[in-house]
Amino acid sequence: MIENVPVLLVVVPILAATLPHFLGLRYDRAGWTIAALVTTASFGLAIWLAATVFTTGEAVVHQLGGFPRPIGIELVADRLSTPFAVLVTGVSAGVLAYTRTGGPRGNSFYSAYLLLVGGLSGLTLTGDVFNMFVFLEIVGLTTYALISKGRSGESAVAALKYLIIGTVGASLYLIGVGLLFVATGTLNMTDLATAIPEQAGYTDPLVLSSFAFVFIGFAIKIAQFPLHSWQPDAYQHAPDGVTPMVAALVSTVSAYALFRLVYSVFTVEFLVANPYTTEVVVTFGSISVLAGSALAAMQTEVKRILAYSSVSQFGLVVLAYGLVNDTALVGAQIHLLGHAIMKGGLFLAAGTIAAGVGARTVDEYAGLAKRMPFAAGSLAVLGIALVGVPPSIGFVGKWYIAVGAVEAGAWPVAVVVFLSTMFTLAYVARLLEKMYFTPVADRPTSDAVAADGGESGDSDGTRERDSVTDGPARVPGRVAPGTVSKGMLGVTILAALLAVGLGFAGGVFDALLSPFVEVILNG
Amino acid sequence: MLDLLATRYAYVAFIVLLSVGLYMVIASQNLVKKLIGVNLFQTAIFLFFVAVAYVEGGAVPVVPKDAGGPTTTLVSPLPHVIVLTAIVVGVALTAVGLALIVRIYTEYGTLREDVLREVRADD
C-alpha cells in the first residue's frame, strides 16, 4: 500500500481539480470544501509517507505502470523529498484557511489551486529529469493563472512577464535535459548518476553545458539576482491569498529540484572534477544575497519588501549548494523549509493586515500594534525569525550555512551571510518601529480614509499609483477593510508559532537530514 | 566551418532559431510578438530533439510480432515522445499567454509595452 502513496499525492489533487468545476454547476461554493478535503488528506498521506521513510530508512519507489527503471518513470520518496512533500501539502492546506474569506473566490480558482498542489508534489517526488520539466511547467502554468486572479490589470501584466521569463527558464532546463540525454541516453536520475561518468565523463563538454543550462534555467525559477525581475511584480500584484502559497512553495520546490539535480544527477564528483562550477554557484548566490537585501531595504510597499527579501534568502540557499560540505547542505535544506514557513507566514500577515485596515506601505503600518495586535505580533515574530534571531528556524538555517562556509574555508561567504542578516534587520526593524513605536496620531488614519489622507502628504508617484490600483478600499470586488476571519488570523499565528517552535527542533532536523546528505556527499 | 554548416545544419538552425526567438522576446515592443518569440524559442528546442534523434538509415521502432527481433537499426522513440509532450506544454502556455494579453488589452487598450508602461505610470 505504501508504495502507492507517492502516486496518490500527485494524481489525487490533479484529478480532484476537475471537481470544483463540475460540482460548481450545482453548488456555488463547492470549491473550497473540495480543496480543503483533498489538501488535508494529502497532508495526512505525506506525513504517513515521511514517517515510513524515516523509520525504515528505505526510500519508497513507485514505478509508474509497473515498467522498470530504464524504460519507465519513477516516483521516488526518500529522506530528502518527503520533508518537502509534507511542506507542500501542509502549506497548501494552511493557506486555504486564509482564502475562505480573504482570498480570491470562485471554483476556477480552486481548480487551479489543486493543479498547483499536484504539480508541486510531482516536482518533489519525481525521479526522472524529463518528468521534472513537465511538472515544472504544470507548476508554472497554474502559478501564472493564479497570479492573474488579481482584480487590477497590474496582476495580468505581472503574470505575463512571469510567463515569458518563466517559460524561457523552463526551456533552458529542457535544453539541459536534451544535452544530458545525448551524452548518456537515459533520463532516470539514478541511472544518470552512474551513466554520466561511464558514458561521457565529468569534463565532457556536453555534460558541462548541460549543467550550465540546468543551473541558469533554475536560477530563473528560483529568482536569483540578475534573473529575478519577474518575482517582485508577481508577488506584489498577486491576490493576497495567492502570494503566501506562491512565495512559500513555488521557488522553494524549484530550489529543492536544483539540489536534486546537482547532487543526485551530476553528483559531487562532477563538482570536484570541475571546481569552477562551485565557484560560479557560490558567487551567483552571494551576489543575490547582497543585491536582494539591498533592494528590499529600499522598498516602501510591504509585499515588495518581502518579495526582494526572498531573492536574498534563496541566494543563501544557492550559495550553500556551492560550498559542498555536510553542514552547509543540511543548512540549505533547513533554511529552505524554514523560509517557506516564515515567508508564507509573513505574506499571510501582510494580507490579513491589508484586509483588516487596508495598510500596504510601511508608512501606513504606523501604530498598527494597537489596531491589530495579533496580526502585528505575528508579523513581528516572523520578521525577527527571518532576521535569524535565536530561537527560530531562521537562525538554525543561517547558522548551519555560516558554519558550513567557515568549514569550507570560504570566509568571504561567511561575511556575506552576516551582512545579509544586517540588511534583513534593516528592513524588518523599519516595520517594527512603525508598528510599535510610531503613534497613530502622526497620520490622519482611520481605515478607509487612510489611503487618501496619507498619500497626499508625503508620497511619491509610485506609492500613489499602487494605492490606486491595489488599495482595498477602492477596488471593487476586494474584501472591504475590517473583514478578518478567525481562519485568516489563526493561520498567521500558527505560522509564527511554527517559525519559533521549529527553531528548537534544529537538532532533530540535523539528525534526520545529515545521514542522507552524507550518503549523497560520499557516494 | 563550411563543412560544419553542411553536415550539422540542423544544429546551426537550432542555434539561429533560438537566438532569433530570444531576440524577439527582448527587443520587440509588441506583446503578441513577444509571445511568438517565446514560441520560436521553444520550437528551436523541438528541432534540437528531432535532430538528435535522427539516425542514418534507422527504421521506425515498430517490431512485428512474429519476427524474432529487430534486424535493422531502429530509431529511439523517446526524443519524439518528449517533443510531443513539450509541444502540448507549449500550446497550453501560448493559450494562457494569449488570454493574459487579451486581459491586458481590455484593461489598458494597448498591446505595446512602451505605451503600456506610460499608461500604468499615469494611472
XYZ file of C-alpha atoms in Angstrom:
646
model
C 0.000 0.000 0.000
C 2.709 2.489 0.996
C 4.340 2.264 -2.437
C 1.163 3.720 -3.948
C 1.231 6.814 -1.762
C 3.685 8.848 -3.908
C 1.478 8.433 -6.943
C -1.649 9.299 -4.943
C -0.034 12.557 -3.788
C 0.347 13.601 -7.415
C -2.749 12.149 -9.032
C -5.422 12.881 -6.420
C -5.042 16.700 -6.444
C -4.832 16.789 -10.242
C -7.948 14.621 -10.706
C -9.776 16.484 -7.933
C -9.042 19.734 -9.770
C -11.867 18.867 -12.147
C -14.405 18.559 -9.315
C -14.825 22.248 -8.400
C -15.856 22.906 -11.991
C -18.385 20.057 -12.193
C -19.848 20.445 -8.719
C -19.730 24.212 -9.198
C -22.548 23.822 -11.718
C -24.804 22.875 -8.815
C -23.193 24.252 -5.653
C -21.739 27.762 -5.692
C -19.101 27.301 -3.031
C -18.082 23.687 -3.584
C -14.506 24.651 -4.460
C -13.238 25.469 -1.002
C -14.633 22.309 0.590
C -13.129 20.062 -2.072
C -9.762 21.801 -1.903
C -9.733 21.590 1.898
C -10.608 17.887 1.889
C -8.048 16.990 -0.771
C -5.152 19.005 0.672
C -5.800 17.773 4.221
C -5.960 14.168 3.015
C -2.737 14.709 1.033
C -1.123 16.188 4.131
C -2.021 13.050 6.061
C -0.674 10.815 3.293
C 2.553 12.834 3.078
C 3.104 12.523 6.841
C 2.490 8.778 6.650
C 4.963 8.530 3.762
C 7.574 10.583 5.609
C 7.121 8.526 8.785
C 7.577 5.293 6.829
C 10.651 6.560 5.002
C 12.303 7.854 8.182
C 11.515 4.802 10.340
C 12.543 2.159 7.806
C 15.362 4.243 6.341
C 14.447 2.936 2.888
C 13.230 5.089 0.017
C 9.729 4.338 -1.262
C 9.893 3.940 -5.030
C 6.851 3.726 -7.276
C 7.330 2.553 -10.850
C 4.506 4.023 -12.886
C 2.629 1.353 -14.827
C 4.977 -1.320 -13.473
C 7.679 -0.568 -16.062
C 11.163 -0.980 -14.565
C 13.709 1.763 -14.428
C 15.460 2.409 -17.724
C 12.156 2.350 -19.623
C 9.551 3.503 -17.117
C 9.159 6.597 -14.998
C 9.746 6.509 -11.251
C 8.404 8.472 -8.332
C 10.945 8.438 -5.511
C 10.172 9.342 -1.913
C 13.377 9.419 0.104
C 14.682 11.293 3.122
C 15.166 14.412 1.062
C 11.926 14.557 -0.897
C 9.415 13.570 1.816
C 10.031 16.644 4.049
C 9.233 18.765 1.008
C 6.123 16.723 0.217
C 4.946 17.345 3.797
C 5.739 21.047 3.403
C 3.859 21.352 0.087
C 0.696 19.636 1.297
C 0.823 21.275 4.747
C 1.237 24.836 3.478
C -1.410 24.374 0.807
C -3.870 23.103 3.433
C -2.983 26.012 5.763
C -3.332 28.760 3.175
C -6.883 27.558 2.474
C -7.849 28.810 5.945
C -6.966 32.272 4.651
C -8.655 32.066 1.251
C -12.060 31.066 2.654
C -12.848 34.705 3.431
C -9.740 36.570 2.341
C -8.580 35.169 -0.945
C -9.905 35.051 -4.442
C -13.108 33.047 -4.547
C -14.728 31.049 -7.292
C -14.491 27.449 -8.346
C -11.980 28.102 -11.135
C -9.581 29.420 -8.509
C -9.739 26.196 -6.525
C -9.267 24.103 -9.670
C -6.027 25.948 -10.417
C -5.064 25.703 -6.742
C -5.398 21.917 -6.723
C -3.491 21.634 -10.010
C -0.698 23.651 -8.417
C -0.615 21.312 -5.401
C -0.433 18.272 -7.696
C 2.315 19.849 -9.781
C 4.373 20.762 -6.722
C 4.029 17.251 -5.253
C 5.113 15.832 -8.597
C 8.122 18.128 -8.716
C 9.227 16.951 -5.279
C 8.689 13.250 -5.874
C 9.707 12.685 -9.495
C 12.786 10.615 -10.254
C 13.012 11.431 -13.936
C 14.561 14.563 -15.411
C 12.095 14.994 -18.260
C 9.122 14.394 -15.987
C 10.559 17.153 -13.843
C 10.241 19.519 -16.820
C 6.583 18.588 -17.253
C 5.816 19.187 -13.565
C 7.821 22.417 -13.693
C 5.535 23.595 -16.476
C 2.366 22.476 -14.650
C 3.512 24.495 -11.646
C 4.424 27.417 -13.891
C 1.149 27.468 -15.821
C -1.024 27.326 -12.716
C 1.090 29.966 -10.981
C 0.643 32.351 -13.920
C -3.102 31.740 -13.848
C -3.321 32.243 -10.062
C -1.307 35.469 -10.129
C -3.554 36.911 -12.822
C -6.520 36.316 -10.491
C -5.919 39.782 -9.009
C -8.613 42.348 -9.693
C -6.394 45.019 -11.218
C -4.791 44.941 -14.651
C -1.399 45.077 -12.967
C -1.718 41.433 -11.979
C -2.224 40.425 -15.634
C 0.878 42.375 -16.643
C 2.878 40.762 -13.816
C 1.600 37.311 -14.805
C 2.526 37.800 -18.478
C 6.008 38.974 -17.504
C 6.399 35.885 -15.321
C 5.039 33.685 -18.114
C 7.565 34.922 -20.672
C 10.590 34.812 -18.348
C 9.495 31.579 -16.659
C 8.970 29.803 -19.979
C 12.430 30.795 -21.158
C 13.801 29.405 -17.876
C 11.969 26.093 -18.206
C 13.033 25.850 -21.874
C 16.678 26.355 -20.928
C 16.262 23.490 -18.467
C 14.801 21.373 -21.298
C 17.906 22.060 -23.428
C 19.985 20.876 -20.485
C 17.932 17.686 -20.312
C 18.384 17.194 -24.056
C 22.162 17.523 -23.790
C 22.240 15.028 -20.908
C 20.146 12.617 -22.968
C 22.543 12.946 -25.917
C 25.503 12.307 -23.630
C 24.085 9.288 -21.793
C 20.899 8.010 -23.447
C 18.888 7.879 -20.232
C 16.571 10.231 -18.363
C 16.285 8.492 -15.000
C 18.104 10.323 -12.207
C 19.589 7.205 -10.606
C 20.781 5.898 -13.962
C 22.156 9.291 -14.950
C 24.334 9.431 -11.844
C 26.167 6.285 -12.984
C 25.839 6.875 -16.748
C 27.482 10.318 -16.741
C 30.929 9.099 -15.606
C 30.689 5.825 -17.568
C 29.441 7.073 -20.911
C 30.574 10.666 -21.071
C 32.928 11.622 -18.247
C 32.628 14.588 -15.950
C 34.576 17.009 -18.129
C 32.673 16.211 -21.320
C 31.537 19.459 -22.964
C 28.003 18.042 -23.315
C 27.724 17.391 -19.579
C 29.286 20.733 -18.691
C 26.995 22.732 -20.954
C 24.048 20.699 -19.683
C 24.949 21.754 -16.144
C 25.123 25.387 -17.260
C 21.689 25.245 -18.918
C 20.090 23.461 -15.950
C 21.596 25.894 -13.458
C 20.588 29.037 -15.365
C 17.110 27.631 -16.027
C 16.554 27.013 -12.336
C 18.203 30.302 -11.358
C 15.357 31.999 -13.249
C 12.738 29.885 -11.464
C 14.345 30.451 -8.041
C 14.691 34.200 -8.820
C 18.428 34.685 -8.402
C 19.616 38.251 -8.654
C 20.095 39.281 -12.269
C 17.268 36.922 -13.306
C 14.809 37.851 -10.554
C 12.989 40.680 -12.345
C 9.689 38.787 -12.688
C 9.425 37.991 -8.999
C 8.734 41.286 -7.133
C 5.941 42.230 -9.566
C 4.433 38.769 -9.412
C 4.458 38.616 -5.596
C 3.185 42.168 -5.183
C 0.326 42.046 -7.650
C -0.891 38.519 -6.950
C -4.043 38.366 -4.791
C -3.278 38.330 -1.063
C -4.456 34.744 -0.757
C -2.198 33.528 -3.565
C 1.085 35.244 -2.623
C 1.694 33.138 0.542
C 1.241 29.949 -1.471
C 3.494 31.084 -4.323
C 6.123 32.631 -2.059
C 6.246 29.651 0.274
C 6.247 26.850 -2.265
C 6.999 27.594 -5.910
C 10.574 28.880 -5.632
C 11.278 26.578 -2.668
C 10.412 23.443 -4.596
C 12.426 24.703 -7.594
C 15.406 25.175 -5.270
C 14.883 21.633 -3.966
C 14.781 20.375 -7.585
C 18.065 22.140 -8.312
C 19.602 20.411 -5.278
C 18.324 17.062 -6.550
C 19.851 17.638 -9.970
C 23.187 18.966 -8.767
C 23.760 16.305 -6.109
C 21.792 13.232 -7.255
C 22.334 13.554 -11.018
C 25.597 15.439 -11.553
C 26.921 14.233 -8.150
C 29.716 15.577 -6.008
C 32.419 14.013 -8.207
C 31.267 16.275 -11.045
C 31.627 19.344 -8.827
C 35.057 18.178 -7.684
C 36.166 17.487 -11.267
C 35.064 20.984 -12.316
C 35.957 23.227 -9.370
C 34.910 26.438 -11.109
C 31.268 25.267 -11.261
C 31.044 25.568 -7.469
C 32.794 28.940 -7.649
C 30.154 30.167 -10.086
C 27.324 28.825 -7.895
C 28.721 30.454 -4.741
C 29.340 33.781 -6.492
C 25.860 33.758 -8.023
C 24.288 33.088 -4.634
C 26.389 35.705 -2.811
C 25.553 38.452 -5.300
C 21.908 37.515 -4.978
C 22.056 37.745 -1.177
C 23.579 41.220 -1.194
C 21.591 42.700 -4.091
C 18.300 41.209 -2.905
C 18.583 42.520 0.631
C 19.801 45.936 -0.505
C 16.858 46.251 -2.896
C 14.476 45.054 -0.170
C 15.695 47.755 2.198
C 14.872 50.420 -0.411
C 11.216 49.466 -0.971
C 8.199 51.134 0.605
C 5.498 48.557 -0.193
C 5.437 45.768 2.396
C 4.728 42.947 -0.085
C 7.531 44.227 -2.331
C 9.984 44.312 0.593
C 9.131 40.690 1.343
C 9.486 39.763 -2.337
C 13.004 41.201 -2.620
C 13.823 39.568 0.687
C 13.050 36.203 -0.965
C 15.699 36.961 -3.614
C 18.309 37.273 -0.883
C 17.136 34.300 1.199
C 17.241 31.994 -1.823
C 20.704 33.394 -2.549
C 21.759 31.950 0.806
C 20.418 28.536 -0.197
C 22.119 28.583 -3.603
C 25.476 29.631 -2.186
C 25.193 26.793 0.330
C 24.805 24.371 -2.620
C 28.186 25.547 -3.886
C 30.003 25.018 -0.582
C 29.826 21.202 -0.953
C 30.001 20.141 2.664
C 27.709 18.361 5.046
C 26.936 21.306 7.319
C 26.137 23.772 4.562
C 23.889 21.332 2.689
C 21.902 20.416 5.816
C 21.692 24.169 6.471
C 20.368 24.764 2.960
C 17.592 22.183 3.495
C 16.639 23.602 6.899
C 16.676 27.141 5.546
C 14.501 26.136 2.580
C 11.872 24.543 4.842
C 12.100 27.352 7.412
C 11.997 30.129 4.846
C 8.855 28.631 3.322
C 7.083 28.808 6.691
C 8.433 32.261 7.582
C 7.831 33.901 4.207
C 4.437 32.252 3.783
C 3.508 33.477 7.266
C 4.776 36.999 6.573
C 2.688 37.256 3.413
C -0.325 35.859 5.298
C 0.181 38.534 7.963
C 0.553 41.255 5.318
C -2.638 40.035 3.644
C -4.533 39.922 6.927
C -3.433 43.463 7.768
C -4.405 44.691 4.301
C -7.817 43.052 4.706
C -8.211 44.432 8.224
C -7.155 48.071 7.959
C -6.129 48.483 4.313
C -2.471 49.188 5.133
C 0.022 48.237 2.426
C 3.024 50.552 2.711
C 5.487 50.887 5.563
C 4.113 54.331 6.445
C 0.570 53.019 6.674
C 1.742 50.447 9.231
C 2.127 53.228 11.817
C 0.529 52.315 15.127
C -0.660 49.003 13.812
C 0.178 47.164 17.028
C -2.770 48.854 18.733
C -5.276 48.298 15.957
C -4.425 44.689 15.079
C -2.343 43.328 17.959
C -2.353 39.678 16.897
C -1.574 40.208 13.207
C 1.102 42.784 14.051
C 2.539 40.467 16.687
C 2.745 37.554 14.241
C 4.371 39.798 11.650
C 6.892 40.940 14.251
C 7.726 37.383 15.387
C 8.073 36.138 11.807
C 10.171 39.161 10.837
C 12.516 38.613 13.762
C 12.731 34.932 12.834
C 13.637 35.963 9.262
C 16.493 38.097 10.586
C 17.790 34.982 12.299
C 17.366 35.710 15.982
C 17.506 32.529 18.085
C 15.449 30.554 18.895
C 13.844 30.476 15.487
C 14.070 28.300 12.398
C 15.649 31.232 10.527
C 18.550 31.205 12.967
C 19.142 27.462 12.637
C 19.347 27.571 8.821
C 21.627 30.609 8.688
C 23.833 29.223 11.449
C 24.427 25.951 9.609
C 25.158 27.777 6.346
C 27.590 30.168 8.053
C 29.366 27.313 9.873
C 29.484 25.398 6.590
C 31.112 28.403 4.916
C 33.749 28.571 7.650
C 34.352 24.805 7.402
C 34.812 25.133 3.658
C 37.347 27.877 4.295
C 35.234 30.408 2.433
C 35.498 33.361 4.797
C 34.056 35.945 2.374
C 30.895 33.824 2.200
C 30.538 33.845 5.981
C 30.809 37.641 5.812
C 28.078 37.686 3.156
C 25.787 35.670 5.448
C 26.484 38.123 8.260
C 25.845 41.148 6.013
C 22.554 39.664 4.823
C 21.466 39.392 8.457
C 22.275 43.083 8.965
C 20.326 44.067 5.851
C 17.379 41.901 6.883
C 17.429 43.602 10.261
C 17.379 46.968 8.461
C 14.076 46.356 6.719
C 12.437 44.319 9.471
C 13.366 46.922 12.085
C 11.748 49.625 9.950
C 8.476 47.678 10.042
C 8.753 47.007 13.792
C 9.483 50.661 14.503
C 6.414 51.764 12.529
C 4.113 49.181 14.082
C 5.133 49.566 17.712
C 6.754 52.954 18.235
C 5.148 55.341 15.748
C 1.893 56.676 17.205
C -1.193 56.594 15.019
C -1.864 60.257 15.697
C 1.097 61.132 13.472
C -1.061 60.477 10.480
C -4.692 61.009 9.727
C -5.527 57.336 9.717
C -8.992 55.992 10.100
C -9.443 52.893 7.999
C -10.870 53.785 4.610
C -9.623 57.359 4.680
C -6.120 56.144 5.351
C -5.202 55.742 1.718
C -6.388 59.216 0.742
C -5.258 61.341 3.636
C -1.941 59.584 3.993
C -0.981 59.651 0.355
C -1.493 63.323 -0.358
C 1.014 64.497 2.203
C 4.349 62.887 1.651
C 4.162 60.232 -1.001
C 5.873 59.908 -4.312
C 4.214 58.913 -7.555
C 4.842 55.221 -7.243
C 3.106 54.761 -3.979
C 0.156 56.794 -5.122
C -0.245 54.587 -8.152
C -0.009 51.440 -6.082
C -2.644 52.611 -3.661
C -4.975 53.427 -6.518
C -4.648 50.070 -8.207
C -4.258 47.955 -5.121
C -5.890 49.825 -2.289
C -8.613 47.588 -0.927
C -10.931 50.498 -0.263
C -11.111 51.492 -3.912
C -11.081 48.363 -5.981
C -14.477 46.767 -6.337
C -14.661 43.099 -5.510
C -11.860 43.167 -2.947
C -12.676 42.350 0.632
C -13.766 45.521 2.370
C -11.461 46.660 5.208
C -12.460 45.206 8.527
C -13.260 41.651 7.465
C -10.685 39.478 9.151
C -11.901 35.989 9.857
C -10.664 33.682 12.601
C -9.118 31.445 9.944
C -7.018 34.261 8.456
C -5.704 35.297 11.846
C -5.354 31.729 13.086
C -3.182 30.514 10.228
C -0.942 33.586 10.565
C -0.429 32.981 14.275
C 0.172 29.283 13.573
C 2.945 30.184 11.118
C 4.565 32.445 13.723
C 4.412 29.705 16.364
C 5.855 27.159 13.912
C 8.715 29.506 12.986
C 9.691 29.750 16.652
C 8.841 26.173 17.634
C 10.802 24.590 14.788
C 13.815 26.593 15.918
C 14.001 24.349 18.974
C 13.862 21.310 16.678
C 17.127 22.252 14.909
C 18.896 19.224 16.364
C 16.107 16.923 15.186
C 16.391 18.303 11.644
C 20.119 17.740 11.729
C 19.702 14.150 12.960
C 17.122 13.410 10.263
C 18.795 15.084 7.300
C 22.527 14.712 7.807
C 22.793 10.910 7.314
C 21.188 11.293 3.901
C 23.308 14.280 2.965
C 26.397 12.326 3.992
C 25.352 9.482 1.691
C 24.968 11.977 -1.148
C 28.331 13.582 -0.417
C 30.296 10.356 -0.051
C 28.666 8.481 -2.929
C 33.424 25.902 -40.987
C 31.666 25.255 -44.289
C 31.920 21.567 -43.581
C 30.242 22.122 -40.229
C 27.398 24.012 -41.904
C 26.913 21.242 -44.444
C 26.870 18.312 -42.022
C 25.448 19.872 -38.863
C 22.933 22.263 -40.444
C 20.122 21.165 -38.087
C 22.135 22.234 -35.042
C 23.049 25.514 -36.694
C 19.364 26.112 -37.421
C 18.605 25.306 -33.777
C 21.039 27.960 -32.548
C 19.793 30.537 -35.077
C 16.108 29.950 -34.223
C 16.891 30.041 -30.508
C 18.702 33.357 -30.849
C 16.010 34.892 -33.052
C 13.330 33.825 -30.578
C 15.212 35.248 -27.603
C 15.895 38.471 -29.523
C 12.181 38.840 -30.296
C 11.308 38.349 -26.629
C 13.756 41.038 -25.559
C 13.592 43.579 -28.376
C 10.012 43.565 -29.657
C 7.674 46.069 -28.030
C 4.558 44.221 -29.126
C 3.274 41.728 -26.555
C 1.914 39.313 -29.176
C 5.254 39.335 -30.989
C 6.981 38.636 -27.685
C 4.804 35.564 -27.281
C 5.618 34.494 -30.845
C 9.263 34.879 -29.872
C 8.725 32.519 -26.931
C 7.099 30.044 -29.307
C 10.029 30.265 -31.719
C 12.388 29.691 -28.806
C 10.532 26.520 -27.860
C 10.259 25.321 -31.455
C 14.028 25.591 -31.774
C 14.325 23.150 -28.875
C 11.901 20.728 -30.594
C 14.140 20.894 -33.677
C 17.132 20.105 -31.470
C 15.456 16.963 -30.097
C 14.358 15.834 -33.562
C 17.859 16.386 -34.939
C 19.350 14.436 -32.058
C 17.035 11.502 -32.680
C 17.819 11.234 -36.399
C 19.668 8.047 -37.287
C 21.007 7.485 -40.793
C 19.020 4.563 -42.235
C 17.164 3.965 -38.999
C 13.788 2.234 -39.137
C 10.567 3.053 -37.324
C 10.716 1.329 -33.917
C 7.755 -0.984 -34.560
C 8.830 -4.606 -34.377
C 6.448 -7.171 -35.924
C 5.118 -9.749 -33.511
C 6.223 -12.868 -35.398
C 9.728 -11.655 -36.291
C 12.461 -12.791 -33.945
C 13.844 -9.333 -33.290
C 14.963 -6.137 -34.979
C 17.200 -6.820 -37.940
C 17.980 -3.224 -38.869
C 18.915 -0.159 -36.859
C 15.892 1.248 -35.038
C 15.322 4.877 -34.084
C 14.839 5.624 -30.396
C 11.238 6.768 -29.949
C 11.976 8.613 -26.696
C 13.032 12.027 -28.125
C 9.904 12.083 -30.281
C 7.703 11.379 -27.283
C 9.495 14.171 -25.419
C 8.875 16.580 -28.290
C 5.177 15.622 -28.383
C 4.833 16.335 -24.675
C 6.764 19.580 -24.986
C 4.509 20.671 -27.867
C 1.441 20.111 -25.670
C 3.051 22.161 -22.914
C 3.878 24.876 -25.444
C 0.292 25.020 -26.709
C -1.012 25.389 -23.152
C 1.494 28.168 -22.445
C 0.540 30.024 -25.604
C -3.133 29.791 -24.658
C -2.539 31.188 -21.169
C -0.260 33.897 -22.571
C -2.824 34.970 -25.178
C -5.557 35.037 -22.524
C -3.406 37.335 -20.399
C -2.717 39.560 -23.424
C -6.466 39.839 -24.124
C -6.996 40.847 -20.495
C -4.208 43.441 -20.685
C -5.694 44.823 -23.911
C -9.189 45.235 -22.430
C -7.703 46.819 -19.319
C -5.242 49.269 -20.901
C -6.252 49.377 -24.583
C -2.784 48.699 -25.931
C -0.545 45.830 -26.994
C 2.704 47.785 -26.981
C 4.977 47.522 -23.992
C 6.231 51.129 -24.078
C 2.687 52.533 -24.276
C 1.651 50.144 -21.516
C 4.413 51.475 -19.270
C 3.212 55.062 -19.832
C -0.446 54.165 -19.218
C 0.415 52.378 -15.988
C 2.576 55.277 -14.807
C -0.254 57.724 -15.485
C -2.878 55.746 -13.595
